[in-house]
Structure formats: structure tokens, C-alpha cells
XYZ file of C-alpha atoms in Angstrom:
525
model
C 12.011 21.683 -15.579
C 13.045 20.266 -12.233
C 9.937 17.774 -12.698
C 11.338 16.703 -15.926
C 14.717 16.119 -14.564
C 13.043 14.048 -11.926
C 11.233 12.021 -14.178
C 14.456 11.281 -16.314
C 16.338 10.424 -12.978
C 13.470 8.167 -11.978
C 13.296 6.367 -15.344
C 17.129 5.752 -15.276
C 16.865 4.352 -11.668
C 13.908 1.914 -12.862
C 16.439 0.844 -15.730
C 19.091 0.142 -13.401
C 16.889 -1.881 -11.224
C 15.398 -3.858 -14.063
C 19.045 -4.509 -15.164
C 20.030 -5.918 -11.906
C 16.841 -7.995 -11.969
C 17.686 -9.551 -15.390
C 21.275 -10.066 -14.294
C 20.202 -12.326 -11.461
C 16.790 -13.609 -12.579
C 18.128 -16.856 -13.604
C 19.454 -17.918 -10.021
C 16.942 -16.311 -7.697
C 13.181 -16.521 -7.858
C 11.495 -13.268 -8.402
C 10.092 -12.786 -5.146
C 13.141 -13.977 -3.059
C 15.342 -11.754 -5.216
C 13.365 -8.711 -4.103
C 14.648 -9.350 -0.568
C 18.327 -9.348 -1.918
C 18.088 -6.091 -3.793
C 15.934 -4.388 -0.982
C 18.365 -5.613 1.749
C 21.609 -4.463 -0.208
C 19.723 -1.211 -1.088
C 19.151 -0.780 2.693
C 22.953 -1.542 3.517
C 24.065 1.137 1.134
C 21.368 3.589 2.537
C 22.383 3.240 6.143
C 26.111 3.334 5.400
C 25.677 6.497 3.426
C 23.331 7.852 5.954
C 25.690 7.510 8.905
C 28.726 8.693 6.852
C 26.908 11.639 5.694
C 25.872 12.402 9.228
C 29.164 12.192 10.723
C 30.894 14.152 7.972
C 28.390 16.879 8.030
C 29.230 17.406 11.776
C 32.994 17.378 11.283
C 32.661 19.758 8.167
C 30.621 22.144 10.221
C 33.236 22.018 12.853
C 35.830 23.288 10.295
C 37.506 19.980 9.123
C 36.548 20.077 5.565
C 38.754 17.146 4.560
C 37.188 14.699 7.106
C 35.639 11.481 5.640
C 34.462 8.724 8.097
C 34.804 6.073 5.385
C 38.641 6.716 5.443
C 39.067 6.256 9.264
C 40.404 3.222 10.794
C 38.062 1.095 12.787
C 39.962 1.918 16.122
C 39.647 5.544 15.394
C 35.932 5.232 14.589
C 35.041 3.386 17.876
C 35.239 6.535 20.011
C 31.991 7.690 18.275
C 29.983 4.381 18.973
C 28.178 5.204 21.901
C 27.205 8.709 20.590
C 26.037 7.339 17.172
C 23.816 4.599 18.716
C 22.094 7.228 20.943
C 21.405 9.592 17.911
C 20.893 7.196 14.892
C 20.174 4.004 16.783
C 22.949 2.041 15.267
C 26.658 2.054 14.467
C 28.819 0.759 11.259
C 32.677 0.515 11.396
C 34.333 2.070 8.561
C 35.771 -1.313 7.293
C 32.115 -2.474 7.084
C 30.673 0.463 5.345
C 29.007 -0.709 1.937
C 31.457 1.584 -0.270
C 34.425 -0.175 1.600
C 33.033 -3.694 1.299
C 32.076 -3.026 -2.347
C 35.549 -1.723 -3.193
C 37.179 -5.108 -2.285
C 34.251 -7.312 -3.094
C 35.561 -8.544 -6.554
C 38.778 -9.899 -4.783
C 37.182 -10.989 -1.500
C 36.937 -14.834 -1.628
C 35.098 -14.732 1.446
C 32.664 -11.870 0.454
C 29.775 -13.925 2.009
C 31.333 -14.025 5.360
C 32.357 -10.350 5.275
C 28.650 -9.353 4.609
C 27.242 -11.806 7.069
C 29.717 -10.224 9.682
C 28.796 -6.635 8.604
C 25.002 -7.483 9.002
C 25.507 -9.013 12.255
C 27.567 -6.244 13.719
C 25.085 -3.594 12.510
C 22.308 -5.519 14.239
C 24.256 -6.110 17.481
C 25.321 -2.301 17.714
C 21.599 -1.665 18.708
C 21.409 -4.550 21.176
C 20.443 -3.528 24.706
C 19.452 -0.018 23.546
C 16.037 1.640 22.923
C 16.517 0.977 19.136
C 17.019 -2.780 19.479
C 13.768 -3.726 18.181
C 13.926 -1.674 15.125
C 16.994 -3.379 14.033
C 16.570 -6.912 15.345
C 16.546 -9.525 12.525
C 16.537 -6.785 9.778
C 18.968 -8.675 7.545
C 17.555 -12.160 8.242
C 16.113 -12.371 4.649
C 19.276 -11.764 2.939
C 20.829 -15.073 3.221
C 24.405 -14.725 1.721
C 24.928 -18.489 2.026
C 21.705 -19.506 0.246
C 21.803 -22.172 -2.648
C 19.565 -20.015 -4.543
C 22.278 -17.659 -5.103
C 24.488 -20.391 -6.533
C 25.535 -23.970 -5.720
C 29.084 -23.194 -4.625
C 30.690 -20.229 -2.404
C 32.549 -18.906 -5.548
C 29.204 -18.911 -7.628
C 27.461 -17.278 -4.679
C 30.177 -14.453 -4.202
C 30.116 -13.938 -7.903
C 26.398 -13.129 -7.794
C 26.984 -10.910 -4.574
C 29.586 -9.008 -6.421
C 27.007 -8.172 -9.235
C 24.382 -7.260 -6.772
C 26.769 -4.755 -4.887
C 27.990 -3.251 -8.251
C 24.368 -2.936 -9.410
C 23.142 -1.337 -6.136
C 26.438 0.660 -6.110
C 26.045 2.175 -9.553
C 22.458 3.453 -8.756
C 22.252 7.086 -9.199
C 20.623 8.088 -5.880
C 21.980 11.684 -5.797
C 23.839 13.223 -2.882
C 22.033 13.893 0.376
C 21.122 17.489 -0.251
C 19.452 16.613 -3.502
C 16.608 14.414 -2.541
C 18.436 11.130 -1.815
C 15.713 9.893 0.226
C 13.143 10.180 -2.507
C 15.510 8.139 -4.850
C 15.929 5.423 -2.119
C 12.164 5.443 -1.573
C 11.241 5.253 -5.144
C 13.734 2.495 -5.798
C 11.859 0.627 -3.053
C 8.457 1.226 -4.460
C 9.255 0.574 -7.861
C 10.686 -2.858 -6.717
C 7.658 -3.614 -4.708
C 5.385 -2.675 -7.589
C 7.340 -4.698 -9.979
C 7.165 -7.851 -8.059
C 3.607 -7.332 -7.204
C 2.711 -6.832 -10.776
C 4.443 -10.125 -11.646
C 3.385 -12.137 -8.835
C 0.089 -10.501 -7.798
C 0.563 -11.580 -4.232
C 3.079 -13.765 -2.399
C 3.165 -15.269 0.993
C -0.285 -13.549 1.710
C 1.225 -10.194 0.984
C -0.988 -7.728 -0.960
C 0.495 -4.724 -2.484
C -1.675 -1.440 -2.345
C -1.139 0.616 -5.477
C 0.161 3.976 -4.699
C -2.974 5.613 -6.043
C -5.234 3.815 -3.657
C -2.651 4.604 -0.818
C -2.896 8.231 -1.786
C -6.722 8.244 -1.831
C -6.964 6.671 1.637
C -4.508 9.012 2.987
C -6.304 12.058 1.709
C -9.605 10.753 2.950
C -8.105 10.503 6.547
C -6.646 13.937 6.238
C -9.607 16.061 5.438
C -9.623 18.874 7.610
C -6.221 18.149 9.141
C -2.790 19.677 8.582
C -0.950 17.608 11.044
C -1.778 14.280 13.135
C -0.362 12.825 16.522
C 0.446 9.643 14.613
C -0.777 7.191 11.977
C -1.607 3.535 12.327
C -2.119 0.614 10.077
C -3.338 -2.642 11.779
C -2.164 -4.890 8.722
C 0.716 -2.754 7.445
C 2.533 -5.094 5.042
C 5.533 -3.187 3.830
C 4.405 0.074 5.153
C 3.591 1.931 2.138
C 0.162 3.327 3.328
C 1.861 4.694 6.483
C 4.629 6.390 4.340
C 2.036 8.169 2.162
C 1.521 10.434 5.275
C 5.193 11.320 5.302
C 4.740 12.276 1.479
C 1.671 14.132 1.687
C 1.649 15.956 5.307
C 5.683 15.966 5.645
C 6.927 13.623 8.124
C 7.278 16.211 10.796
C 3.526 16.818 10.774
C 3.039 13.355 12.014
C 4.298 14.391 15.454
C 4.672 11.063 17.304
C 5.416 8.810 14.225
C 4.260 5.858 12.302
C 2.740 2.693 13.960
C 1.805 -0.644 12.562
C 1.548 -4.398 12.949
C 2.336 -7.066 10.535
C 1.747 -10.994 10.790
C 4.397 -12.068 8.169
C 7.816 -11.964 9.386
C 9.495 -11.193 5.966
C 6.972 -8.270 5.274
C 7.597 -6.994 8.804
C 11.334 -6.843 8.152
C 10.625 -5.083 4.784
C 8.339 -2.611 6.594
C 11.160 -1.684 8.982
C 13.547 -1.298 6.130
C 11.130 0.736 4.255
C 10.975 3.223 7.252
C 14.670 3.660 7.208
C 14.817 4.157 3.412
C 12.279 6.902 3.744
C 14.419 8.640 6.280
C 12.050 7.876 9.237
C 14.405 7.463 12.331
C 14.059 4.683 14.663
C 12.371 6.663 17.348
C 9.663 7.899 15.006
C 8.212 4.544 14.036
C 6.895 1.562 16.077
C 6.383 -1.483 13.884
C 5.143 -4.766 15.512
C 5.085 -8.351 14.515
C 2.258 -10.531 15.214
C -1.510 -11.159 14.729
C -3.345 -7.936 15.200
C -6.747 -9.656 15.969
C -5.629 -12.057 18.682
C -2.426 -10.499 19.938
C -2.712 -6.664 19.370
C 0.222 -4.419 20.286
C -0.062 -0.802 21.068
C -2.843 -1.275 23.642
C -1.350 1.289 25.862
C -0.787 4.060 23.242
C -2.857 7.140 23.106
C -5.640 6.649 20.181
C -4.552 7.274 16.766
C -5.922 10.536 14.801
C -5.396 8.799 11.373
C -5.767 4.904 10.550
C -5.510 3.581 7.022
C -5.521 -0.059 6.023
C -6.026 -2.431 3.266
C -6.443 -5.566 5.581
C -6.404 -9.156 3.961
C -10.007 -9.928 2.691
C -12.068 -12.793 4.321
C -9.361 -14.500 6.063
C -10.046 -17.189 8.922
C -9.592 -16.213 12.602
C -10.497 -17.723 15.925
C -13.821 -15.840 16.210
C -16.238 -17.432 18.691
C -14.046 -20.519 19.084
C -11.864 -18.193 21.440
C -13.941 -17.441 24.458
C -11.596 -14.563 25.277
C -12.450 -12.543 22.109
C -16.113 -11.925 22.834
C -15.092 -10.020 26.186
C -12.215 -8.372 24.366
C -12.995 -4.479 24.645
C -12.485 -4.087 20.880
C -15.123 -6.560 19.840
C -17.700 -6.799 22.781
C -19.521 -3.331 22.153
C -21.117 -5.071 19.018
C -22.320 -8.045 21.000
C -21.052 -10.537 18.423
C -17.933 -11.510 16.638
C -17.123 -11.493 12.956
C -17.590 -15.046 11.388
C -14.638 -17.356 11.821
C -14.321 -17.524 8.012
C -14.516 -13.841 7.342
C -12.418 -11.606 9.618
C -12.928 -8.379 7.808
C -15.276 -6.752 10.391
C -12.951 -7.814 13.024
C -10.479 -5.521 11.593
C -13.033 -2.769 11.349
C -13.779 -3.163 15.037
C -10.284 -3.284 16.060
C -9.474 -0.011 14.142
C -12.470 1.808 15.575
C -11.211 0.805 18.907
C -7.785 2.333 18.280
C -9.397 5.521 16.592
C -8.998 8.836 18.554
C -12.245 10.822 19.104
C -11.189 13.442 16.655
C -9.699 10.951 14.249
C -10.629 9.340 10.863
C -9.978 5.711 9.596
C -10.294 4.719 5.962
C -10.128 1.043 5.464
C -10.366 -0.852 2.129
C -13.229 -3.521 2.495
C -14.297 -6.698 0.644
C -17.800 -5.901 -0.747
C -19.531 -8.917 0.977
C -19.463 -7.405 4.405
C -21.677 -4.623 3.431
C -24.847 -6.805 2.586
C -24.551 -10.257 4.183
C -26.657 -11.312 7.086
C -25.999 -13.005 10.343
C -23.295 -11.693 12.608
C -22.043 -9.229 9.886
C -25.451 -7.541 9.799
C -25.466 -7.247 13.664
C -22.005 -5.443 13.639
C -23.196 -3.225 10.646
C -26.237 -2.384 13.009
C -23.962 -1.513 15.887
C -21.778 0.712 13.574
C -24.730 2.594 12.081
C -26.922 2.933 15.184
C -23.780 4.532 17.015
C -23.032 6.689 14.028
C -19.574 5.512 13.404
C -19.849 4.981 9.702
C -18.982 8.419 8.072
C -18.949 7.116 4.268
C -18.906 4.334 2.026
C -17.066 4.501 -1.388
C -17.475 1.920 -4.191
C -14.448 1.616 -6.070
C -13.773 0.399 -9.665
C -12.873 -3.105 -10.184
C -9.445 -4.304 -11.260
C -7.595 -1.758 -9.072
C -5.491 -4.179 -7.088
C -2.806 -6.652 -8.352
C -3.906 -10.309 -8.032
C -7.815 -9.681 -7.806
C -10.424 -8.102 -10.077
C -12.996 -7.515 -7.154
C -14.557 -4.119 -7.110
C -13.696 -3.205 -3.432
C -15.067 -0.522 -1.439
C -13.704 2.032 1.299
C -15.260 2.338 4.673
C -14.412 5.611 6.461
C -15.012 5.543 10.283
C -15.393 8.789 12.653
C -16.486 9.111 16.317
C -17.397 12.677 16.323
C -19.881 13.106 13.372
C -22.303 16.101 13.662
C -25.061 14.658 11.532
C -26.912 11.316 12.056
C -26.326 10.226 8.354
C -23.914 8.220 6.237
C -22.556 9.477 2.904
C -22.461 6.971 -0.142
C -20.262 7.629 -3.182
C -20.292 5.579 -6.319
C -16.799 5.987 -7.601
C -16.917 2.855 -9.693
C -16.439 4.934 -13.024
C -13.604 7.019 -11.498
C -10.575 5.442 -13.290
C -8.807 5.067 -16.631
C -8.031 1.731 -18.195
C -4.405 0.682 -18.419
C -3.857 -2.527 -20.107
C -6.075 -5.038 -18.276
C -6.061 -3.041 -15.071
C -7.975 0.112 -13.982
C -6.018 2.944 -12.364
C -7.031 6.160 -10.388
C -5.843 9.194 -12.002
C -5.034 12.296 -9.823
C -8.181 13.898 -11.170
C -10.293 10.881 -9.888
C -8.711 11.004 -6.410
C -9.682 14.773 -6.246
C -13.086 14.230 -7.430
C -13.619 11.623 -4.774
C -12.210 13.632 -2.052
C -13.994 16.789 -3.113
C -17.256 14.767 -2.852
C -16.271 13.373 0.426
C -15.676 16.903 1.717
C -18.619 18.588 0.236
C -21.118 15.778 1.328
C -23.683 17.189 -1.183
C -25.983 14.869 -3.323
C -25.213 14.488 -6.952
C -27.289 12.372 -9.151
C -25.941 8.845 -9.916
C -22.640 9.736 -7.824
C -23.091 10.974 -4.156
C -25.971 10.772 -1.612
C -26.185 11.781 2.011
C -28.472 9.104 3.566
C -30.190 9.432 6.883
C -29.308 6.521 9.243
C -32.980 5.865 9.660
C -33.242 4.946 6.104
C -30.358 2.381 6.444
C -32.211 0.750 9.223
C -35.183 0.474 6.897
C -32.973 -1.213 4.389
C -31.980 -3.816 7.026
C -28.588 -2.176 7.684
C -27.418 -2.838 3.934
C -24.453 -0.524 3.436
C -24.004 -1.329 -0.398
C -23.516 1.910 -2.283
C -25.904 0.788 -5.136
C -28.832 0.557 -2.647
C -28.767 4.289 -2.166
C -27.008 5.707 -5.279
C -28.936 4.842 -8.306
C -26.590 3.769 -11.293
C -26.984 5.940 -14.401
C -28.921 4.166 -17.136
C -26.639 4.383 -20.298
C -28.974 2.433 -22.408
C -30.590 4.259 -25.332
C -34.141 5.705 -24.520
C -36.562 4.387 -27.040
C -39.843 6.286 -28.058
C -42.449 3.510 -28.488
C -44.994 5.588 -30.482
C -42.206 6.527 -33.001
C -40.981 2.989 -33.207
C -44.510 1.646 -33.727
C -45.131 4.165 -36.582
C -41.711 3.176 -38.051
C -42.634 -0.418 -37.926
C -46.124 0.366 -39.604
C -44.254 2.095 -42.267
C -41.947 -0.880 -42.769
C -44.804 -3.377 -42.878
C -46.708 -1.199 -45.494
C -43.572 -0.966 -47.521
C -42.974 -4.652 -47.498
C -46.598 -5.377 -48.525
C -45.957 -2.890 -51.620
C -42.728 -4.770 -52.407
C -44.319 -8.097 -52.151
C -47.138 -7.025 -54.556
C -44.510 -5.718 -56.904
C -42.471 -8.914 -56.812
C -45.592 -11.043 -57.394
C -46.503 -8.919 -60.303
C -42.881 -9.231 -61.750
C -43.104 -13.081 -61.202
C -46.442 -13.331 -62.870
C -45.257 -11.358 -65.934
C -42.077 -13.659 -66.215
C -44.330 -16.784 -65.944
C -46.804 -15.240 -68.209
C -44.029 -14.450 -70.832
C -42.796 -18.068 -70.532
C -46.172 -19.440 -71.671
C -46.422 -17.267 -74.759
C -42.988 -18.451 -76.421
């Protein structure tokens, strides 16, 4: 029954978001519009989050009528230092979402009111340990952008609509899974725009089912991990799957990632807050992971998951520093300049704990191409780091029909062999795309855990055989595809043909006889 109610609430939430999208669609291009909705959703979330936190404390202390939103700014200032220390930020009552929204329709300077509120929230963290987590978070919500309208009045009119739409979203109260609703609204928006746009600004969106599969593979045999890491984290959906599946408290030291695109990096930090991950439990960095990696000094990660960009260009051997970089030097060669895929694999391996697991979505070419990529595969296989290669179905991802693979890396394998799983048929068709079902995910994870051979599906291959195959790691090299063509009995087919020929002969004779009779008949008239 609860599930039913949850689905109804979710459907209503999706309808509301769709309504806001339609309302504003004319003025703001879809992908830009997403930033406004997510930014405003975030503003509402942190306003309610801090209000709820302060109120709960006062109610527990016995003042049941207390409401932070009703205080004057002067009264609230006393709590600033304490709140910045515990929550990482501070919002004055007059700048809370609900109070700005209440006056929005009559505020001729709404754009300025919002701009000041955003600046004040950001600056409340300045000079504190949470500064990096809040810096620039509202940069993508440009309340003065011409995209919102040509005049201040037009822009404010749309901002009022936006605040109303976000304010009317039924996100429940804090005891009733508010966070799920905020997080779900975020995921729906991301999926909605990824579905429409495929990718934008280099951002690929990993479907929830693929995220779940990667997370479950990384967690086999574990009920908790020290921390999770994604070297190309995008908007953070892969990292957050761990909070959903393990519970965020079982990711003891938190959620780590790096993202090169500034807009996506901002979204990732917003996403952490929307999923109730506190500022001291995440460390998301901005920059190029391959040439300027962060988290060098951190203890290695017990879980790494990633869907890095496929076959992008990187410095490779044109940068003399990289061949001596401890992440890449063990293989003795760098990934090709035009195909950085295996550089992400080597980076992840370097950041992986001895008892950890990395599950990474890969472009299929890296498993069979020669040259430098073959040398890197040789290094990975000879050192027994490749735990498993899984062939996925095609058409799983927005914006590409390619059948990708998952490479699972481990440093503490007990047997000198590699598991190959052909999961290319593990999906259902939804319109033009393929989708992994819960059953498909379980089937793949069970096969991964059991490591037992199954015809046309799973094979555990000694690494010596992979060496004989010239270090080809393509699943079809080791797992024979099932031949679904009809088996033909040649003897039976020949007998049938003989019968047909004989019958044809009889028919020919009968026809010739009839023709002769007709012709004979004509001559007698």
C-alpha cells in the first residue's frame, strides 16, 4: 500500500515538474531551463532544511510555537556561527525561499532580491571548512539573463512562475521521506533532459538501472565501504546510488568525485545536498582528472564506479610528465592521444584500495584494438587486475546506440582467471531503447558472484588463455553466442526435394497429356 502511495506521489511530482517545464519552455532552452529549476529546487530545499533543523531543536527544548521563518533577521543573527559550523551555511529568515516567495508577485526587484539571497548564502560559508562546497553553487541561475525575458518585468514574471511551481511541489514533510522527493525530482529532471537532448555540453547521463548494476557489482561481499569515488562524476548519480543501496551511513567517510565541466560540477554538489549528504560527507572537485587529479593524498577507495566519456582526446605522450606519472607508468605505455579510455582505467586502478572493487563502463574498442591499448591490457591481465568483463545490450544509453561493456577491477583476486559474462540479451525493449529490469540486474550480479560457467552466458577463463588470444578481452572471444538459427536435417531435406521433383515430373506429364487432348480435340472439330 505504501509503495502504491509512493508511486502516486511520484507521478504527481513528475506532472508538476512537467507543468513548470511547459510553462517556461518558450523562453528558456530546455537544457538551460534545467539549471533554473534545479537551482530553485535547491534554494527551496536548503531553506526548508535549515528551518526544519532549527525548529526541531527549539521544539525539543519545549518551545513548540517556535518558527525560524517568523524571526526577524536581527534575532536570527545570534545563531549564525553555530549553524555554519553544523550545517555549513546560514540563511537569514527574510531570505528563506518561503518568505521571498510570499512577496515575489509584488516585488518589482525580485531578480535583485534573489541575487542577494544567493550571494549571502554562498558568502555565509566563506572562510570556513564548507567554503568549497558552496562556492559558485548558484552561478548557473542567472536571474538577469535575457533568456528569461527581454525586460526586468518579463524576467521577474517568469521568476514568480518558477518560484510558484517549485513552491507548490508536494515534497512531504521531513519525517515523511522529504529527501526522496527532492532527490527524485532532481533525477526526473535529469532524465527528462537527457532523454530530450541525449547529451549536452559533453555530459552523458547514466540511466538509473546501469547505475544500480555498477553499484551492486562494486558492493558484492560488502555491507559498508570507507568511501566511494567516481573520476568522471557528472551530476553525481552514480555516487548517490551507494547512499540508496547501502544507506549513506554505511559509506563511512563519504562521497568523492571529480568533474571537468563547471556546470555539471555545480549540479553534482547541488545533488549531494538534495540527497541530504552533508557538506562534510562529500568532496567533489573541479578539473581534468587525467592531467590534474585531485584526492592524491586520500586513503584509497574501497568502491569506484564510473561511466567516463568514450574515446576523448587527451595529452597522452605529448606530455612528458604523464609517462612518469605513478598512475600510468606501471603499464610502460600511455593510452593513445585520441582515445583516453584506458587512461581512466589506469587512474581508477591507482586510486583503488587493496580490498576494493571498481566497476567502469567502457567503449568496446578498448578490448580488442592493438598498439598501446593492447600493451595496457597485457599489463592488466598479467597482473591479474581484471576481475570480470560484462557485455551489455546495445541502446542502453541516451544519445548512443553502442553496446558498451563493464570492466570490473580488483587487486586481491584469489584465482588467476577472468570472468566473462555475455549480458547482451539481458534487457527489455522500451520504444527505441533497451532497458535493464530488476531481474536482469539480479541475473548479472548473481552470475558475477557465482563465477560458474553457463553455456552462452558465463565463462571463467584462465589468464593463460587470454594471453594465447593476444590479450583480446572481448566477451564474444570466450563466450560462444547461442545459434538461434533453425537446425536443418540435410538427409530429410534431400528426401523432400526428391519427392517434390518426382511430383513435379508427374504433374508435367499430366499437364502435357491434357494439352495434347485439347489440341487433339481442336483438330477433330
